[in-house]
């Protein structure tokens, strides 16, 4: 069973429904194979700005990342994507929802701007979120799972920004 939440701004205007399961790392099974060398390569999340974990399906990428995430003391936002997340507004709402699991007040102005008609994602909404992130006194690690399912140019542009 999955749970969902509806984002609301101060005026009560509802945003997209966000499935909590898309914001939660998978459980690490007791019989998993620890990837000690890879775990050490990722370190404490303060290394490179972007790390790509690539392997064929079934090789344990998600399990490996879930194990790593569990070691980082709650500074990790997790976002599992699917084909439906090609809608830029939906993608951004999920991205902010994932970040808000780490910093509950983060992105409020960005979400409000996103709800306005013809919201300029890259020109207005994204800078508001980045300003909030810049104001934090600590870093956040963002894990984005299954990004290969994203084909929308505006979503790619958003992350490239």
Short mmCIF file of N, CA, C and O in Angstrom, two decimals, residues 18 22-23 74-79 91-108 110-111 126 128-130 132-134 136 138-144 159:
data_model
loop_
_atom_site.label_atom_id
_atom_site.label_comp_id
_atom_site.label_asym_id
_atom_site.label_seq_id
_atom_site.Cartn_x
_atom_site.Cartn_y
_atom_site.Cartn_z
N UNK A 18 1.79 13.65 -4.31
CA UNK A 18 3.14 13.10 -4.28
C UNK A 18 3.10 11.77 -3.55
O UNK A 18 2.69 11.70 -2.39
N UNK A 22 7.85 7.20 -3.64
CA UNK A 22 8.85 7.71 -4.57
C UNK A 22 9.93 8.53 -3.87
O UNK A 22 10.91 8.92 -4.48
N UNK A 23 9.71 8.80 -2.58
CA UNK A 23 10.65 9.61 -1.82
C UNK A 23 11.39 8.80 -0.76
O UNK A 23 12.07 9.36 0.09
N UNK A 74 20.66 11.15 7.73
CA UNK A 74 19.48 11.92 7.37
C UNK A 74 19.70 13.13 6.49
O UNK A 74 18.81 13.93 6.32
N UNK A 75 20.85 13.29 5.89
CA UNK A 75 21.11 14.43 5.02
C UNK A 75 20.81 14.09 3.56
O UNK A 75 21.34 14.70 2.65
N UNK A 76 19.98 13.09 3.32
CA UNK A 76 19.78 12.59 1.96
C UNK A 76 18.34 12.70 1.53
O UNK A 76 17.43 12.26 2.22
N UNK A 77 18.14 13.27 0.35
CA UNK A 77 16.83 13.31 -0.30
C UNK A 77 16.84 12.22 -1.37
O UNK A 77 17.78 12.12 -2.15
N UNK A 78 15.79 11.41 -1.41
CA UNK A 78 15.69 10.30 -2.35
C UNK A 78 14.52 10.55 -3.29
O UNK A 78 13.42 10.89 -2.84
N UNK A 79 14.74 10.39 -4.58
CA UNK A 79 13.67 10.55 -5.56
C UNK A 79 13.73 9.43 -6.57
O UNK A 79 14.70 9.32 -7.32
N UNK A 91 7.77 16.81 -12.15
CA UNK A 91 9.16 16.50 -11.77
C UNK A 91 9.63 17.46 -10.69
O UNK A 91 10.20 17.05 -9.68
N UNK A 92 9.39 18.76 -10.90
CA UNK A 92 9.87 19.74 -9.95
C UNK A 92 9.17 19.59 -8.60
O UNK A 92 9.81 19.70 -7.55
N UNK A 93 7.87 19.32 -8.62
CA UNK A 93 7.14 19.12 -7.36
C UNK A 93 7.71 17.93 -6.60
O UNK A 93 7.87 17.98 -5.37
N UNK A 94 8.04 16.85 -7.30
CA UNK A 94 8.65 15.69 -6.65
C UNK A 94 10.04 16.02 -6.13
O UNK A 94 10.42 15.60 -5.03
N UNK A 95 10.82 16.75 -6.90
CA UNK A 95 12.16 17.13 -6.47
C UNK A 95 12.10 17.93 -5.17
O UNK A 95 12.83 17.64 -4.21
N UNK A 96 11.21 18.91 -5.12
CA UNK A 96 11.07 19.72 -3.91
C UNK A 96 10.55 18.86 -2.75
O UNK A 96 11.02 18.99 -1.62
N UNK A 97 9.59 17.99 -3.02
CA UNK A 97 9.05 17.12 -1.96
C UNK A 97 10.16 16.25 -1.37
O UNK A 97 10.22 16.05 -0.15
N UNK A 98 11.05 15.75 -2.21
CA UNK A 98 12.16 14.94 -1.72
C UNK A 98 13.08 15.78 -0.84
O UNK A 98 13.49 15.35 0.25
N UNK A 99 13.40 16.97 -1.28
CA UNK A 99 14.28 17.86 -0.50
C UNK A 99 13.62 18.25 0.83
O UNK A 99 14.29 18.39 1.85
N UNK A 100 12.29 18.41 0.82
CA UNK A 100 11.58 18.82 2.03
C UNK A 100 11.53 17.71 3.08
O UNK A 100 11.26 17.98 4.25
N UNK A 101 11.83 16.49 2.70
CA UNK A 101 11.92 15.42 3.70
C UNK A 101 13.17 15.63 4.56
O UNK A 101 13.24 15.16 5.68
N UNK A 102 14.14 16.35 4.03
CA UNK A 102 15.36 16.68 4.77
C UNK A 102 15.22 18.05 5.42
O UNK A 102 15.59 18.23 6.58
N UNK A 103 14.68 19.01 4.68
CA UNK A 103 14.49 20.39 5.16
C UNK A 103 13.02 20.76 4.92
O UNK A 103 12.66 21.21 3.83
N UNK A 104 12.17 20.60 5.92
CA UNK A 104 10.72 20.75 5.73
C UNK A 104 10.25 22.11 5.18
O UNK A 104 9.22 22.16 4.50
N UNK A 105 10.96 23.18 5.42
CA UNK A 105 10.51 24.50 4.94
C UNK A 105 11.12 24.89 3.59
O UNK A 105 10.80 25.95 3.06
N UNK A 106 11.96 24.05 3.05
CA UNK A 106 12.67 24.36 1.81
C UNK A 106 11.71 24.42 0.62
O UNK A 106 10.82 23.59 0.49
N UNK A 107 11.90 25.40 -0.23
CA UNK A 107 11.20 25.46 -1.51
C UNK A 107 9.78 25.98 -1.49
O UNK A 107 9.08 25.86 -2.49
N UNK A 108 9.35 26.57 -0.41
CA UNK A 108 7.96 27.05 -0.34
C UNK A 108 7.68 28.11 -1.41
O UNK A 108 6.66 28.05 -2.09
N UNK A 110 9.28 28.54 -4.19
CA UNK A 110 9.37 27.90 -5.50
C UNK A 110 8.08 27.15 -5.83
O UNK A 110 7.58 27.21 -6.96
N UNK A 111 7.52 26.44 -4.84
CA UNK A 111 6.27 25.72 -5.07
C UNK A 111 5.12 26.69 -5.34
O UNK A 111 4.26 26.42 -6.19
N UNK A 126 13.08 27.58 -10.43
CA UNK A 126 14.35 26.96 -10.05
C UNK A 126 15.28 27.92 -9.29
O UNK A 126 15.84 27.53 -8.27
N UNK A 128 14.46 30.27 -7.31
CA UNK A 128 13.95 30.39 -5.94
C UNK A 128 14.38 29.20 -5.09
O UNK A 128 14.78 29.37 -3.93
N UNK A 129 14.32 28.01 -5.65
CA UNK A 129 14.77 26.82 -4.91
C UNK A 129 16.27 26.87 -4.66
O UNK A 129 16.73 26.58 -3.55
N UNK A 130 17.03 27.24 -5.67
CA UNK A 130 18.49 27.30 -5.50
C UNK A 130 18.89 28.33 -4.45
O UNK A 130 19.84 28.11 -3.69
N UNK A 132 17.11 29.06 -1.81
CA UNK A 132 16.85 28.39 -0.53
C UNK A 132 17.96 27.41 -0.19
O UNK A 132 18.42 27.34 0.96
N UNK A 133 18.39 26.63 -1.17
CA UNK A 133 19.47 25.66 -0.92
C UNK A 133 20.76 26.38 -0.53
O UNK A 133 21.48 25.93 0.35
N UNK A 134 21.04 27.49 -1.17
CA UNK A 134 22.24 28.25 -0.87
C UNK A 134 22.22 28.80 0.56
O UNK A 134 23.26 28.99 1.17
N UNK A 136 21.19 27.26 3.19
CA UNK A 136 21.38 26.22 4.20
C UNK A 136 22.80 26.27 4.76
O UNK A 136 23.74 26.61 4.04
N UNK A 138 24.30 23.57 5.73
CA UNK A 138 24.81 22.21 5.52
C UNK A 138 24.40 21.75 4.14
O UNK A 138 23.52 22.33 3.50
N UNK A 139 25.04 20.70 3.67
CA UNK A 139 24.72 20.16 2.36
C UNK A 139 23.62 19.11 2.42
O UNK A 139 23.29 18.60 3.50
N UNK A 140 23.03 18.84 1.28
CA UNK A 140 22.06 17.77 1.14
C UNK A 140 22.52 16.91 -0.03
O UNK A 140 22.87 17.42 -1.09
N UNK A 141 22.51 15.62 0.17
CA UNK A 141 22.80 14.68 -0.91
C UNK A 141 21.48 14.34 -1.56
O UNK A 141 20.50 14.01 -0.88
N UNK A 142 21.41 14.41 -2.89
CA UNK A 142 20.20 14.10 -3.63
C UNK A 142 20.45 12.85 -4.46
O UNK A 142 21.33 12.83 -5.30
N UNK A 143 19.68 11.79 -4.20
CA UNK A 143 19.75 10.57 -5.00
C UNK A 143 18.55 10.58 -5.93
O UNK A 143 17.41 10.70 -5.48
N UNK A 144 18.81 10.50 -7.23
CA UNK A 144 17.75 10.45 -8.23
C UNK A 144 17.86 9.09 -8.91
O UNK A 144 18.83 8.81 -9.61
N UNK A 159 17.79 20.31 -14.61
CA UNK A 159 18.91 19.72 -13.88
C UNK A 159 20.24 20.27 -14.36
O UNK A 159 21.16 20.44 -13.55
#
